[in-house]
Tab-separated table of C-alpha atoms and ligand atoms in Angstrom:
chain	number	residue	atom	x	y	z
A	14	VAL	CA	-25.361	17.508	18.740
A	15	THR	CA	-23.920	14.413	20.400
A	16	GLU	CA	-20.504	13.066	19.434
A	17	PHE	CA	-22.130	10.303	17.386
A	18	GLU	CA	-24.367	12.760	15.531
A	19	LEU	CA	-21.274	14.791	14.742
A	20	ILE	CA	-19.516	11.761	13.268
A	21	TYR	CA	-22.516	10.673	11.209
A	22	LYS	CA	-22.884	14.226	9.883
A	23	LEU	CA	-19.263	14.257	8.744
A	24	ILE	CA	-19.158	10.747	7.251
A	25	ASN	CA	-22.325	11.570	5.333
A	26	THR	CA	-20.405	14.172	3.321
A	27	GLN	CA	-19.156	11.445	0.972
A	28	THR	CA	-20.031	11.959	-2.674
A	29	VAL	CA	-19.683	8.387	-3.978
A	30	GLU	CA	-23.021	6.622	-4.305
A	31	ARG	CA	-22.847	3.177	-5.861
A	32	SER	CA	-25.808	1.211	-7.180
A	33	ASP	CA	-24.440	-2.041	-5.694
A	34	VAL	CA	-24.871	-0.632	-2.156
A	35	LEU	CA	-28.419	-1.750	-1.380
A	36	THR	CA	-28.238	-0.469	2.221
A	37	GLY	CA	-25.390	1.781	3.329
A	38	ILE	CA	-24.578	3.678	6.539
A	39	GLY	CA	-27.406	3.900	9.067
A	40	ASP	CA	-28.677	0.375	9.507
A	41	ASP	CA	-27.288	-2.554	11.484
A	42	CYS	CA	-25.600	-4.047	8.438
A	43	ALA	CA	-24.657	-2.790	5.022
A	44	VAL	CA	-26.281	-4.882	2.298
A	45	LEU	CA	-24.219	-5.225	-0.849
A	46	ALA	CA	-24.487	-6.822	-4.283
A	47	VAL	CA	-21.411	-8.584	-5.708
A	48	PRO	CA	-21.524	-8.660	-9.533
A	49	ASP	CA	-22.070	-12.034	-11.216
A	50	GLY	CA	-18.902	-13.867	-12.121
A	51	TYR	CA	-16.701	-12.084	-9.561
A	52	SER	CA	-15.335	-13.077	-6.185
A	53	LEU	CA	-15.181	-10.690	-3.265
A	54	ALA	CA	-11.639	-9.727	-2.140
A	55	VAL	CA	-11.529	-8.437	1.454
A	56	SER	CA	-8.644	-6.974	3.416
A	57	MET	CA	-8.210	-5.046	6.662
A	58	ASP	CA	-5.399	-2.889	7.994
A	59	THR	CA	-5.125	-0.946	11.236
A	60	LEU	CA	-3.100	2.221	11.717
A	61	VAL	CA	-2.185	3.193	15.276
A	62	SER	CA	-0.992	6.678	16.164
A	63	GLY	CA	2.684	6.666	17.122
A	64	VAL	CA	3.188	3.257	15.482
A	65	HIS	CA	2.073	3.659	11.841
A	66	PHE	CA	2.087	7.438	11.652
A	67	PRO	CA	3.647	10.157	13.833
A	68	ASP	CA	1.380	11.721	16.466
A	69	SER	CA	1.946	15.027	14.668
A	70	ALA	CA	0.698	13.820	11.252
A	71	SER	CA	-2.154	15.879	9.804
A	72	ALA	CA	-5.679	14.493	10.061
A	73	PHE	CA	-5.952	14.653	6.259
A	74	SER	CA	-2.880	12.494	5.675
A	75	VAL	CA	-3.919	10.042	8.403
A	76	GLY	CA	-7.239	9.578	6.587
A	77	TYR	CA	-5.635	9.366	3.162
A	78	LYS	CA	-2.964	6.888	4.214
A	79	SER	CA	-5.409	4.685	6.138
A	80	LEU	CA	-7.336	4.133	2.936
A	81	ALA	CA	-4.275	3.988	0.656
A	82	VAL	CA	-2.684	1.072	2.539
A	83	ASN	CA	-5.934	-0.872	2.330
A	84	LEU	CA	-6.456	-0.187	-1.369
A	85	SER	CA	-2.856	-1.318	-1.849
A	86	ASP	CA	-3.822	-4.799	-0.633
A	87	LEU	CA	-6.638	-4.888	-3.192
A	88	ALA	CA	-4.153	-3.704	-5.835
A	89	SER	CA	-1.711	-6.517	-5.102
A	90	THR	CA	-4.575	-9.014	-5.429
A	91	GLY	CA	-5.647	-7.508	-8.748
A	92	ALA	CA	-9.047	-6.543	-7.348
A	93	MET	CA	-11.233	-3.617	-8.371
A	94	PRO	CA	-12.053	-1.574	-5.218
A	95	ALA	CA	-15.726	-1.074	-4.368
A	96	TRP	CA	-16.527	-0.536	-0.691
A	97	ILE	CA	-14.886	0.240	2.649
A	98	SER	CA	-15.922	0.096	6.271
A	99	LEU	CA	-14.218	2.202	8.911
A	100	SER	CA	-13.587	1.571	12.588
A	101	LEU	CA	-12.486	4.799	14.209
A	102	THR	CA	-11.179	5.034	17.773
A	103	MET	CA	-10.171	8.487	18.997
A	104	PRO	CA	-9.667	10.220	22.331
A	105	VAL	CA	-12.081	13.130	21.685
A	106	ALA	CA	-14.550	13.864	18.869
A	107	ASP	CA	-12.932	17.035	17.529
A	108	GLU	CA	-15.025	18.347	14.628
A	109	ASN	CA	-12.152	19.920	12.688
A	110	TRP	CA	-9.960	16.857	13.077
A	111	ILE	CA	-12.693	14.478	11.884
A	112	ARG	CA	-13.631	16.749	8.974
A	113	GLU	CA	-10.023	16.791	7.738
A	114	PHE	CA	-9.647	13.070	8.383
A	115	VAL	CA	-12.714	12.070	6.368
A	116	SER	CA	-11.798	14.491	3.589
A	117	GLY	CA	-8.465	12.627	3.292
A	118	ILE	CA	-10.355	9.340	3.018
A	119	PHE	CA	-12.985	10.681	0.641
A	120	GLN	CA	-10.484	12.327	-1.697
A	121	LEU	CA	-8.856	8.981	-2.424
A	122	ALA	CA	-12.155	7.066	-2.227
A	123	SER	CA	-13.792	9.200	-4.900
A	124	GLN	CA	-10.768	8.725	-7.172
A	125	TYR	CA	-11.549	4.984	-7.226
A	126	ASN	CA	-15.342	5.219	-6.870
A	127	VAL	CA	-15.159	3.579	-3.442
A	128	GLN	CA	-18.107	3.996	-1.079
A	129	LEU	CA	-17.970	3.996	2.742
A	130	ILE	CA	-20.683	1.525	3.721
A	131	GLY	CA	-20.476	1.459	7.527
A	132	GLY	CA	-18.228	1.125	10.505
A	133	ASP	CA	-17.929	1.687	14.205
A	134	THR	CA	-16.842	4.551	16.440
A	135	CYS	CA	-15.259	4.288	19.897
A	136	SER	CA	-13.354	6.493	22.305
A	137	GLY	CA	-9.764	5.564	23.141
A	138	PRO	CA	-6.224	6.110	21.834
A	139	LEU	CA	-6.239	7.173	18.160
A	140	SER	CA	-6.447	4.121	15.905
A	141	ILE	CA	-8.038	3.545	12.509
A	142	SER	CA	-9.071	0.243	10.959
A	143	ILE	CA	-10.387	0.092	7.436
A	144	GLN	CA	-11.764	-2.960	5.728
A	145	ALA	CA	-11.610	-2.761	1.963
A	146	HIS	CA	-13.771	-4.845	-0.379
A	147	GLY	CA	-13.155	-5.338	-4.057
A	148	PHE	CA	-14.124	-7.558	-6.990
A	149	VAL	CA	-11.798	-9.979	-8.699
A	150	LYS	CA	-12.096	-12.712	-11.330
A	151	LYS	CA	-8.577	-14.119	-11.289
A	152	PRO	CA	-6.828	-13.089	-8.059
A	153	LEU	CA	-3.067	-12.528	-7.905
A	154	LEU	CA	-1.649	-14.523	-5.006
A	155	ARG	CA	1.659	-14.819	-3.203
A	156	SER	CA	1.881	-18.502	-4.079
A	157	GLY	CA	2.206	-18.512	-7.869
A	158	ALA	CA	5.887	-17.674	-8.477
A	159	ARG	CA	7.796	-20.298	-10.502
A	160	PRO	CA	11.558	-20.923	-10.954
A	161	ASP	CA	13.098	-18.575	-13.561
A	162	ASP	CA	10.225	-16.063	-13.333
A	163	LEU	CA	11.462	-12.492	-13.515
A	164	ILE	CA	10.893	-10.312	-10.420
A	165	TYR	CA	9.737	-6.710	-10.856
A	166	VAL	CA	8.934	-3.768	-8.607
A	167	SER	CA	6.916	-0.698	-9.513
A	168	GLY	CA	7.980	2.901	-8.835
A	169	HIS	CA	10.833	3.609	-6.420
A	170	LEU	CA	11.751	2.170	-3.032
A	171	GLY	CA	12.941	4.158	-0.027
A	172	ASP	CA	11.268	7.540	-0.517
A	173	SER	CA	8.795	6.879	2.261
A	174	ALA	CA	11.649	6.112	4.667
A	175	LEU	CA	13.099	9.549	3.924
A	176	GLY	CA	9.651	11.112	4.274
A	177	LEU	CA	9.422	9.906	7.866
A	178	ARG	CA	12.728	11.622	8.631
A	179	ALA	CA	11.107	14.979	7.886
A	180	TYR	CA	8.936	14.383	10.978
A	181	LYS	CA	12.090	13.861	13.019
A	182	ALA	CA	13.036	17.472	12.279
A	183	GLU	CA	15.608	16.387	9.725
A	184	GLU	CA	16.230	18.980	7.029
A	185	ASN	CA	16.769	18.627	3.269
A	186	ILE	CA	14.040	16.039	2.828
A	187	ALA	CA	12.478	16.449	-0.618
A	188	GLU	CA	8.762	17.307	-0.711
A	189	GLY	CA	8.135	14.249	-2.901
A	190	CYS	CA	9.464	11.898	-0.200
A	191	LEU	CA	7.226	13.429	2.460
A	192	LYS	CA	4.246	13.081	0.123
A	193	ARG	CA	5.195	9.452	-0.494
A	194	PHE	CA	5.086	8.803	3.265
A	195	ASN	CA	1.836	10.715	3.865
A	196	GLN	CA	-0.046	9.823	0.711
A	197	PRO	CA	1.219	6.617	-0.899
A	198	GLU	CA	-0.419	5.804	-4.234
A	199	PRO	CA	-2.180	2.431	-4.333
A	200	ARG	CA	-1.214	0.752	-7.625
A	201	ILE	CA	-4.758	-0.264	-8.510
A	202	GLU	CA	-4.525	0.031	-12.310
A	203	LEU	CA	-1.253	-1.904	-12.359
A	204	GLY	CA	-2.753	-4.691	-10.222
A	205	LEU	CA	-5.762	-5.003	-12.525
A	206	TRP	CA	-3.504	-5.260	-15.560
A	207	LEU	CA	-1.169	-7.740	-13.860
A	208	THR	CA	-3.985	-10.298	-13.475
A	209	GLN	CA	-3.312	-11.064	-17.170
A	210	VAL	CA	0.440	-11.667	-16.897
A	211	ALA	CA	1.788	-12.024	-13.334
A	212	THR	CA	2.296	-15.335	-11.549
A	213	SER	CA	2.427	-13.756	-8.066
A	214	CYS	CA	2.200	-10.328	-6.472
A	215	ILE	CA	2.509	-8.575	-3.095
A	216	ASP	CA	2.483	-4.951	-2.021
A	217	ILE	CA	5.570	-3.637	-0.264
A	218	SER	CA	4.428	-2.552	3.183
A	219	ASP	CA	7.132	-4.052	5.419
A	220	GLY	CA	10.085	-3.725	3.030
A	221	LEU	CA	11.134	-5.709	-0.051
A	222	VAL	CA	13.259	-8.177	1.950
A	223	SER	CA	10.330	-9.199	4.080
A	224	ASP	CA	7.583	-8.973	1.449
A	225	LEU	CA	9.465	-10.799	-1.317
A	226	GLY	CA	10.273	-13.322	1.426
A	227	HIS	CA	6.515	-13.938	1.732
A	228	ILE	CA	6.254	-14.689	-2.014
A	229	CYS	CA	9.185	-17.109	-1.776
A	230	GLU	CA	7.761	-18.814	1.281
A	231	LYS	CA	4.283	-19.255	-0.238
A	232	SER	CA	5.676	-20.247	-3.648
A	233	CYS	CA	8.320	-22.594	-2.155
A	234	CYS	CA	11.187	-20.912	-3.996
A	235	GLY	CA	14.122	-18.557	-3.546
A	236	ALA	CA	15.128	-15.327	-5.264
A	237	ASP	CA	18.313	-13.637	-6.491
A	238	ILE	CA	18.132	-9.848	-6.544
A	239	GLN	CA	20.731	-7.531	-8.064
A	240	MET	CA	21.051	-4.751	-5.495
A	241	ALA	CA	22.083	-2.271	-8.209
A	242	SER	CA	18.712	-2.836	-9.965
A	243	ILE	CA	16.659	-1.609	-7.007
A	244	PRO	CA	14.854	1.472	-8.365
A	245	LEU	CA	15.683	4.630	-6.415
A	246	SER	CA	14.337	8.113	-7.030
A	247	ASP	CA	16.578	11.056	-7.932
A	248	GLU	CA	15.588	12.622	-4.589
A	249	PHE	CA	16.701	9.522	-2.706
A	250	LYS	CA	20.035	9.393	-4.533
A	251	ALA	CA	20.625	13.118	-4.101
A	252	TYR	CA	19.960	12.890	-0.366
A	253	PHE	CA	22.725	10.283	-0.044
A	254	ASN	CA	25.101	12.180	-2.356
A	255	GLN	CA	24.893	9.384	-4.945
A	256	GLN	CA	26.006	6.794	-2.336
A	257	PRO	CA	22.466	5.577	-1.679
A	258	ASP	CA	21.544	3.583	1.394
A	259	TYR	CA	20.140	0.499	-0.354
A	260	ILE	CA	19.510	-1.267	2.939
A	261	THR	CA	17.027	1.419	3.955
A	262	ALA	CA	15.343	1.202	0.543
A	263	ILE	CA	14.814	-2.577	0.798
A	264	THR	CA	13.954	-2.867	4.502
A	265	PHE	CA	12.017	0.195	5.652
A	266	GLY	CA	8.801	-0.469	3.736
A	267	ASP	CA	5.806	1.843	3.660
A	268	ASP	CA	6.322	2.296	-0.099
A	269	TYR	CA	3.147	0.464	-1.193
A	270	GLU	CA	4.695	-0.370	-4.528
A	271	LEU	CA	3.941	-3.783	-6.036
A	272	CYS	CA	6.480	-6.588	-6.246
A	273	PHE	CA	5.426	-9.217	-8.806
A	274	THR	CA	6.749	-12.143	-10.791
A	275	VAL	CA	6.166	-12.968	-14.467
A	276	ASN	CA	7.316	-15.578	-16.938
A	277	GLU	CA	10.129	-14.220	-19.108
A	278	GLN	CA	7.885	-14.299	-22.202
A	279	HIS	CA	5.986	-11.293	-20.814
A	280	SER	CA	8.949	-8.937	-20.350
A	281	ALA	CA	8.164	-6.967	-23.545
A	282	ALA	CA	4.541	-6.534	-22.449
A	283	ILE	CA	5.765	-5.214	-19.086
A	284	ASP	CA	7.998	-2.643	-20.809
A	285	ALA	CA	5.135	-1.591	-23.066
A	286	TYR	CA	2.790	-1.163	-20.094
A	287	SER	CA	5.421	0.864	-18.265
A	288	ASN	CA	5.925	3.176	-21.252
A	289	GLN	CA	2.250	3.673	-21.834
A	290	SER	CA	1.341	4.228	-18.153
A	291	GLY	CA	4.417	6.277	-17.208
A	292	LEU	CA	4.933	4.042	-14.154
A	293	ARG	CA	8.473	2.732	-13.817
A	294	LEU	CA	8.613	-1.078	-13.689
A	295	SER	CA	12.066	-2.469	-12.916
A	296	CYS	CA	13.253	-6.023	-13.299
A	297	ILE	CA	15.309	-6.635	-10.146
A	298	GLY	CA	16.080	-10.346	-10.321
A	299	LYS	CA	14.928	-13.904	-10.810
A	300	ILE	CA	13.093	-16.622	-8.912
A	301	ARG	CA	15.239	-19.650	-8.017
A	302	SER	CA	13.926	-23.151	-7.373
A	303	SER	CA	15.276	-23.117	-3.807
A	304	GLY	CA	17.152	-21.027	-1.259
A	305	SER	CA	16.083	-17.737	0.279
A	306	VAL	CA	15.976	-14.118	-0.871
A	307	CYS	CA	19.576	-13.171	-1.751
A	308	PHE	CA	20.752	-9.668	-2.580
A	309	LEU	CA	23.837	-9.652	-4.800
A	310	ASP	CA	26.467	-6.981	-5.418
A	311	HIS	CA	28.199	-6.176	-8.735
A	312	ASP	CA	30.422	-9.249	-8.372
A	313	ASN	CA	27.442	-11.496	-7.602
A	314	LYS	CA	28.561	-11.765	-3.960
A	315	ILE	CA	25.803	-12.080	-1.384
A	316	ILE	CA	25.176	-8.950	0.674
A	317	THR	CA	24.365	-9.725	4.304
A	318	ILE	CA	21.229	-8.000	5.543
A	319	ASN	CA	20.694	-7.901	9.277
A	320	ASN	CA	17.665	-5.644	9.411
A	321	LYS	CA	14.778	-7.647	7.945
A	322	GLY	CA	12.174	-4.883	8.006
A	323	PHE	CA	9.424	-3.730	10.324
A	324	GLU	CA	7.866	-6.291	12.660
A	325	HIS	CA	5.421	-5.674	15.494
A	326	PHE	CA	6.178	-7.156	18.949
A	327	LYS	CA	9.911	-7.131	18.191
B	526	ADP	P1	-24.676	-0.378	16.231
B	526	ADP	O1	-24.898	-0.004	17.664
B	526	ADP	O2	-25.780	-1.170	15.617
B	526	ADP	O3	-23.310	-0.945	15.987
B	526	ADP	P2	-23.783	2.263	15.534
B	526	ADP	O4	-24.452	3.343	16.299
B	526	ADP	O5	-22.410	1.837	15.933
B	526	ADP	O6	-24.750	1.022	15.432
B	526	ADP	O7	-23.712	2.664	14.012
B	526	ADP	C1	-24.843	3.151	13.335
B	526	ADP	C2	-24.570	3.192	11.860
B	526	ADP	O8	-23.474	4.058	11.601
B	526	ADP	C3	-24.179	1.830	11.294
B	526	ADP	O9	-24.747	1.734	9.997
B	526	ADP	C4	-22.669	1.890	11.211
B	526	ADP	O10	-22.198	1.072	10.157
B	526	ADP	C5	-22.445	3.371	10.946
B	526	ADP	N1	-21.158	3.828	11.490
B	526	ADP	C6	-20.766	3.952	12.787
B	526	ADP	N2	-19.533	4.425	12.920
B	526	ADP	C7	-19.078	4.588	11.659
B	526	ADP	C8	-17.853	5.028	11.091
B	526	ADP	N3	-16.801	5.370	11.845
B	526	ADP	N4	-17.770	5.076	9.732
B	526	ADP	C9	-18.796	4.694	8.963
B	526	ADP	N5	-19.965	4.286	9.412
B	526	ADP	C10	-20.122	4.225	10.755
B	527	MG	MG1	-21.513	0.011	16.365
């Protein structure tokens, strides 16, 4: 078999088969049916070996994470995932590597009934681009935050930063943190629910400082955050002997939790959703009519943050 035949054989092991895919893999274009009354939400993210994941990461987790970060963008928009296309560039077509890689993608894809509908394959340094497509009626945007809205984040921040340290041969990194780095959970169900209550939303890929900064910029507002309200996992706190490194938690990113804003009147509904879903939702501060993103200590003094989070070309 040729390298291309090998790839087609392996990508054809997917189990999801949706009725809205009129033509899938194998023709020049995929042909797709968007349901009446919905808009199409589209997002693309690229992961480059040595930049977004360590060269030593397993093929399975590279596949899983490549899809997870894309589904996370659909989640923050409040979209229901439907289809993905995959552009795969790799140095050699190694059958075992590709099999593990696609099984990482397909495990997460089948969880959300997402079908791979096409893509492209090239030789070159390892890099993966996925385009994710989803359906949305009332999209959550970065631009809707209003003064006095409460600011929430889901889950915990910082675990993924610790997970990466395990690759740097650091010991005592909890299994849960490594899993968080390798297999972040896209908050799809939360995003869908938030379309009813949130005024704005973003997923935390580059760190809270930077990503909440995007909400403030697009919504023309500022934000006051109580540093002590930043949700940290027990593993994260234990690693730092209860003197947690908050700066890492708010700047490293790669958590793929959602940061969203709601009018105060919805705070009880947020608590109820959190209780019923088992997903921690923490109120961390408030939107201000002006200013920037400020992190405050116990005495409401501003904490200076020099590291603003991950940026390419810096
Ligand atoms: P073309 O030369 O027309 O671009 P290709 O040989 O690149 O065609 O692709 C043939 C079919 O295989 C197309 O339907 C394309 O979408 C699909 N395909 C190619 N590479 C991938 C991939 N990495 N993942 C999913 N589908 C792929
Ligand atoms: Mg092609």
